[in-house]
Amino acid sequence: MVFLRVNRGKVKENNSSNKKRTTRKKEKQDIAKELEESLCDPFKVANPIKRLIKIKQFPWTERQKEFFRIALHPSTNVVFVDGPAGSAKTLLSVYCALQLLNMKAIEDIMYLRSAVESSAHSLGFLPGSAEDKLRFYNLPFLDKLDELLVNTRAEKLEEEKRISMFPVNFARGMNWTGKCIILDEAQNSTVKEITTVLTRLGRGSKCFVLADPMQTDLKSQHLSGGFESLSKTFNDEESLQMGVYSFSFTEDDIMRSELVKFLIKKLRDIE
């Protein structure tokens, strides 16, 4: 009888150990499943737009339609875009940003530029507050919104905090989640400035980095535009796997006018 009691005790002990091992194994499996689900969980914006924005359509070129396919794809994170004046780089980026708002893929649009004067001569003192002074740099963005918006005003989107405009140096220390960032005139941005913008990108954010290397306004011999070197750095298969693209427009994509198309082609010859 004693022998049987000992045996039963061992059986109970073994059963208890097996249950503990099974429980621990299940806990590990549950944790692994939760982790996998969290990594695969699609990003959802906290404050999506409630009313769709009506956007004007244009006779886009095939290359511009290809840009839409890349820019609006869920796996795309960053697009370096270069092209001549008039090839609609800013217009296309603002169009895609508005579409992303309508798709509830982002919460708002941020327009950034380096505070570099687009002229060979300084404008000197500009009247008004800091916001008034920076307004001059934001005119291309506001102009493109006016071109694209049908029943909505840019001022209304600004009031609703769906659009905002900053100089690049305001980006330091920020963390952008669920935003579309448009870094315009990036031929005037240094490697450090572009890097600062790109390293602010959090979950659910996209960035379009736009440049026309023909129109750099950097005057200092100690400064050089960072767009071309960064665009080349990220123009490889490894970058594509991470959703980073380099995209180019040509003179054939110029929408501004036939005159601008002619001028750009002639100016290319004297570079």
PDB file of N, CA, C and O in Angstrom, residues 59-98:
ATOM      1  N   PRO A  59      -5.588  66.716 -66.944  1.00  0.00           N
ATOM      2  CA  PRO A  59      -5.152  65.703 -67.929  1.00  0.00           C
ATOM      3  C   PRO A  59      -3.714  65.262 -67.637  1.00  0.00           C
ATOM      4  O   PRO A  59      -2.756  65.779 -68.209  1.00  0.00           O
ATOM      5  N   TRP A  60      -3.560  64.313 -66.721  1.00  0.00           N
ATOM      6  CA  TRP A  60      -2.233  63.881 -66.286  1.00  0.00           C
ATOM      7  C   TRP A  60      -1.520  63.090 -67.367  1.00  0.00           C
ATOM      8  O   TRP A  60      -2.151  62.371 -68.145  1.00  0.00           O
ATOM      9  N   THR A  61      -0.198  63.186 -67.388  1.00  0.00           N
ATOM     10  CA  THR A  61       0.609  62.363 -68.299  1.00  0.00           C
ATOM     11  C   THR A  61       0.740  60.953 -67.714  1.00  0.00           C
ATOM     12  O   THR A  61       0.441  60.733 -66.533  1.00  0.00           O
ATOM     13  N   GLU A  62       1.195  60.018 -68.537  1.00  0.00           N
ATOM     14  CA  GLU A  62       1.367  58.647 -68.064  1.00  0.00           C
ATOM     15  C   GLU A  62       2.384  58.574 -66.928  1.00  0.00           C
ATOM     16  O   GLU A  62       2.224  57.810 -65.976  1.00  0.00           O
ATOM     17  N   ARG A  63       3.423  59.392 -67.014  1.00  0.00           N
ATOM     18  CA  ARG A  63       4.447  59.416 -65.963  1.00  0.00           C
ATOM     19  C   ARG A  63       3.868  59.949 -64.661  1.00  0.00           C
ATOM     20  O   ARG A  63       4.192  59.454 -63.572  1.00  0.00           O
ATOM     21  N   GLN A  64       3.002  60.936 -64.758  1.00  0.00           N
ATOM     22  CA  GLN A  64       2.363  61.487 -63.559  1.00  0.00           C
ATOM     23  C   GLN A  64       1.406  60.476 -62.931  1.00  0.00           C
ATOM     24  O   GLN A  64       1.317  60.382 -61.707  1.00  0.00           O
ATOM     25  N   LYS A  65       0.725  59.707 -63.770  1.00  0.00           N
ATOM     26  CA  LYS A  65      -0.150  58.638 -63.250  1.00  0.00           C
ATOM     27  C   LYS A  65       0.674  57.561 -62.547  1.00  0.00           C
ATOM     28  O   LYS A  65       0.230  56.996 -61.546  1.00  0.00           O
ATOM     29  N   GLU A  66       1.867  57.285 -63.072  1.00  0.00           N
ATOM     30  CA  GLU A  66       2.760  56.324 -62.425  1.00  0.00           C
ATOM     31  C   GLU A  66       3.185  56.840 -61.048  1.00  0.00           C
ATOM     32  O   GLU A  66       3.281  56.078 -60.092  1.00  0.00           O
ATOM     33  N   PHE A  67       3.415  58.158 -60.953  1.00  0.00           N
ATOM     34  CA  PHE A  67       3.747  58.757 -59.661  1.00  0.00           C
ATOM     35  C   PHE A  67       2.603  58.540 -58.664  1.00  0.00           C
ATOM     36  O   PHE A  67       2.841  58.208 -57.499  1.00  0.00           O
ATOM     37  N   PHE A  68       1.362  58.716 -59.109  1.00  0.00           N
ATOM     38  CA  PHE A  68       0.208  58.481 -58.224  1.00  0.00           C
ATOM     39  C   PHE A  68       0.214  57.061 -57.681  1.00  0.00           C
ATOM     40  O   PHE A  68      -0.038  56.840 -56.492  1.00  0.00           O
ATOM     41  N   ARG A  69       0.475  56.095 -58.567  1.00  0.00           N
ATOM     42  CA  ARG A  69       0.451  54.688 -58.154  1.00  0.00           C
ATOM     43  C   ARG A  69       1.484  54.425 -57.057  1.00  0.00           C
ATOM     44  O   ARG A  69       1.215  53.689 -56.106  1.00  0.00           O
ATOM     45  N   ILE A  70       2.644  55.025 -57.196  1.00  0.00           N
ATOM     46  CA  ILE A  70       3.693  54.839 -56.186  1.00  0.00           C
ATOM     47  C   ILE A  70       3.359  55.613 -54.912  1.00  0.00           C
ATOM     48  O   ILE A  70       3.404  55.072 -53.806  1.00  0.00           O
ATOM     49  N   ALA A  71       3.015  56.888 -55.069  1.00  0.00           N
ATOM     50  CA  ALA A  71       2.807  57.772 -53.912  1.00  0.00           C
ATOM     51  C   ALA A  71       1.651  57.321 -53.024  1.00  0.00           C
ATOM     52  O   ALA A  71       1.715  57.444 -51.797  1.00  0.00           O
ATOM     53  N   LEU A  72       0.597  56.793 -53.629  1.00  0.00           N
ATOM     54  CA  LEU A  72      -0.599  56.420 -52.869  1.00  0.00           C
ATOM     55  C   LEU A  72      -0.581  54.974 -52.384  1.00  0.00           C
ATOM     56  O   LEU A  72      -1.485  54.560 -51.650  1.00  0.00           O
ATOM     57  N   HIS A  73       0.428  54.209 -52.765  1.00  0.00           N
ATOM     58  CA  HIS A  73       0.496  52.813 -52.331  1.00  0.00           C
ATOM     59  C   HIS A  73       0.766  52.746 -50.825  1.00  0.00           C
ATOM     60  O   HIS A  73       1.612  53.484 -50.303  1.00  0.00           O
ATOM     61  N   PRO A  74       0.055  51.870 -50.106  1.00  0.00           N
ATOM     62  CA  PRO A  74       0.219  51.800 -48.642  1.00  0.00           C
ATOM     63  C   PRO A  74       1.643  51.507 -48.175  1.00  0.00           C
ATOM     64  O   PRO A  74       2.036  51.911 -47.083  1.00  0.00           O
ATOM     65  N   SER A  75       2.435  50.807 -49.002  1.00  0.00           N
ATOM     66  CA  SER A  75       3.782  50.438 -48.573  1.00  0.00           C
ATOM     67  C   SER A  75       4.817  51.540 -48.813  1.00  0.00           C
ATOM     68  O   SER A  75       5.960  51.433 -48.378  1.00  0.00           O
ATOM     69  N   THR A  76       4.424  52.601 -49.512  1.00  0.00           N
ATOM     70  CA  THR A  76       5.360  53.692 -49.815  1.00  0.00           C
ATOM     71  C   THR A  76       5.514  54.609 -48.610  1.00  0.00           C
ATOM     72  O   THR A  76       4.527  55.061 -48.026  1.00  0.00           O
ATOM     73  N   ASN A  77       6.756  54.899 -48.250  1.00  0.00           N
ATOM     74  CA  ASN A  77       7.039  55.775 -47.112  1.00  0.00           C
ATOM     75  C   ASN A  77       7.653  57.108 -47.524  1.00  0.00           C
ATOM     76  O   ASN A  77       7.284  58.159 -46.994  1.00  0.00           O
ATOM     77  N   VAL A  78       8.614  57.061 -48.446  1.00  0.00           N
ATOM     78  CA  VAL A  78       9.325  58.270 -48.877  1.00  0.00           C
ATOM     79  C   VAL A  78       9.494  58.228 -50.391  1.00  0.00           C
ATOM     80  O   VAL A  78       9.802  57.172 -50.952  1.00  0.00           O
ATOM     81  N   VAL A  79       9.277  59.389 -51.047  1.00  0.00           N
ATOM     82  CA  VAL A  79       9.563  59.497 -52.483  1.00  0.00           C
ATOM     83  C   VAL A  79      10.411  60.745 -52.718  1.00  0.00           C
ATOM     84  O   VAL A  79       9.997  61.852 -52.380  1.00  0.00           O
ATOM     85  N   PHE A  80      11.617  60.535 -53.261  1.00  0.00           N
ATOM     86  CA  PHE A  80      12.446  61.645 -53.727  1.00  0.00           C
ATOM     87  C   PHE A  80      12.018  61.956 -55.155  1.00  0.00           C
ATOM     88  O   PHE A  80      12.068  61.073 -56.018  1.00  0.00           O
ATOM     89  N   VAL A  81      11.588  63.192 -55.404  1.00  0.00           N
ATOM     90  CA  VAL A  81      11.035  63.547 -56.707  1.00  0.00           C
ATOM     91  C   VAL A  81      11.831  64.702 -57.310  1.00  0.00           C
ATOM     92  O   VAL A  81      11.925  65.769 -56.704  1.00  0.00           O
ATOM     93  N   ASP A  82      12.403  64.482 -58.496  1.00  0.00           N
ATOM     94  CA  ASP A  82      13.064  65.592 -59.179  1.00  0.00           C
ATOM     95  C   ASP A  82      12.462  65.774 -60.562  1.00  0.00           C
ATOM     96  O   ASP A  82      11.916  64.839 -61.156  1.00  0.00           O
ATOM     97  N   GLY A  83      12.531  66.989 -61.040  1.00  0.00           N
ATOM     98  CA  GLY A  83      11.983  67.305 -62.352  1.00  0.00           C
ATOM     99  C   GLY A  83      12.118  68.778 -62.639  1.00  0.00           C
ATOM    100  O   GLY A  83      12.316  69.581 -61.723  1.00  0.00           O
ATOM    101  N   PRO A  84      11.992  69.154 -63.911  1.00  0.00           N
ATOM    102  CA  PRO A  84      12.159  70.563 -64.281  1.00  0.00           C
ATOM    103  C   PRO A  84      10.987  71.421 -63.811  1.00  0.00           C
ATOM    104  O   PRO A  84       9.938  70.910 -63.414  1.00  0.00           O
ATOM    105  N   ALA A  85      11.161  72.718 -63.861  1.00  0.00           N
ATOM    106  CA  ALA A  85      10.087  73.653 -63.511  1.00  0.00           C
ATOM    107  C   ALA A  85       8.871  73.384 -64.383  1.00  0.00           C
ATOM    108  O   ALA A  85       8.991  73.124 -65.584  1.00  0.00           O
ATOM    109  N   GLY A  86       7.695  73.409 -63.761  1.00  0.00           N
ATOM    110  CA  GLY A  86       6.461  73.219 -64.519  1.00  0.00           C
ATOM    111  C   GLY A  86       6.023  71.782 -64.680  1.00  0.00           C
ATOM    112  O   GLY A  86       4.974  71.506 -65.280  1.00  0.00           O
ATOM    113  N   SER A  87       6.805  70.817 -64.159  1.00  0.00           N
ATOM    114  CA  SER A  87       6.426  69.400 -64.304  1.00  0.00           C
ATOM    115  C   SER A  87       5.464  68.951 -63.205  1.00  0.00           C
ATOM    116  O   SER A  87       5.214  67.761 -63.040  1.00  0.00           O
ATOM    117  N   ALA A  88       4.940  69.909 -62.447  1.00  0.00           N
ATOM    118  CA  ALA A  88       3.854  69.681 -61.491  1.00  0.00           C
ATOM    119  C   ALA A  88       4.255  68.849 -60.277  1.00  0.00           C
ATOM    120  O   ALA A  88       3.422  68.137 -59.704  1.00  0.00           O
ATOM    121  N   LYS A  89       5.501  68.954 -59.845  1.00  0.00           N
ATOM    122  CA  LYS A  89       5.953  68.184 -58.676  1.00  0.00           C
ATOM    123  C   LYS A  89       5.141  68.541 -57.432  1.00  0.00           C
ATOM    124  O   LYS A  89       4.656  67.655 -56.718  1.00  0.00           O
ATOM    125  N   THR A  90       4.996  69.843 -57.180  1.00  0.00           N
ATOM    126  CA  THR A  90       4.258  70.286 -55.992  1.00  0.00           C
ATOM    127  C   THR A  90       2.771  70.000 -56.156  1.00  0.00           C
ATOM    128  O   THR A  90       2.120  69.514 -55.221  1.00  0.00           O
ATOM    129  N   LEU A  91       2.226  70.275 -57.335  1.00  0.00           N
ATOM    130  CA  LEU A  91       0.799  70.031 -57.588  1.00  0.00           C
ATOM    131  C   LEU A  91       0.457  68.560 -57.371  1.00  0.00           C
ATOM    132  O   LEU A  91      -0.531  68.224 -56.705  1.00  0.00           O
ATOM    133  N   LEU A  92       1.286  67.659 -57.922  1.00  0.00           N
ATOM    134  CA  LEU A  92       1.038  66.218 -57.790  1.00  0.00           C
ATOM    135  C   LEU A  92       1.135  65.765 -56.339  1.00  0.00           C
ATOM    136  O   LEU A  92       0.331  64.933 -55.881  1.00  0.00           O
ATOM    137  N   SER A  93       2.100  66.307 -55.606  1.00  0.00           N
ATOM    138  CA  SER A  93       2.281  65.918 -54.201  1.00  0.00           C
ATOM    139  C   SER A  93       1.121  66.394 -53.339  1.00  0.00           C
ATOM    140  O   SER A  93       0.642  65.662 -52.466  1.00  0.00           O
ATOM    141  N   VAL A  94       0.665  67.622 -53.595  1.00  0.00           N
ATOM    142  CA  VAL A  94      -0.486  68.147 -52.845  1.00  0.00           C
ATOM    143  C   VAL A  94      -1.744  67.356 -53.203  1.00  0.00           C
ATOM    144  O   VAL A  94      -2.559  67.032 -52.333  1.00  0.00           O
ATOM    145  N   TYR A  95      -1.890  67.013 -54.485  1.00  0.00           N
ATOM    146  CA  TYR A  95      -3.017  66.182 -54.919  1.00  0.00           C
ATOM    147  C   TYR A  95      -3.025  64.853 -54.169  1.00  0.00           C
ATOM    148  O   TYR A  95      -4.063  64.420 -53.643  1.00  0.00           O
ATOM    149  N   CYS A  96      -1.867  64.186 -54.116  1.00  0.00           N
ATOM    150  CA  CYS A  96      -1.770  62.896 -53.415  1.00  0.00           C
ATOM    151  C   CYS A  96      -2.045  63.059 -51.924  1.00  0.00           C
ATOM    152  O   CYS A  96      -2.699  62.210 -51.307  1.00  0.00           O
ATOM    153  N   ALA A  97      -1.551  64.142 -51.338  1.00  0.00           N
ATOM    154  CA  ALA A  97      -1.771  64.387 -49.911  1.00  0.00           C
ATOM    155  C   ALA A  97      -3.270  64.552 -49.617  1.00  0.00           C
ATOM    156  O   ALA A  97      -3.780  64.009 -48.624  1.00  0.00           O
ATOM    157  N   LEU A  98      -3.976  65.271 -50.481  1.00  0.00           N
ATOM    158  CA  LEU A  98      -5.431  65.433 -50.307  1.00  0.00           C
ATOM    159  C   LEU A  98      -6.152  64.100 -50.484  1.00  0.00           C
ATOM    160  O   LEU A  98      -7.111  63.800 -49.752  1.00  0.00           O
TER     161      LEU A  98
END
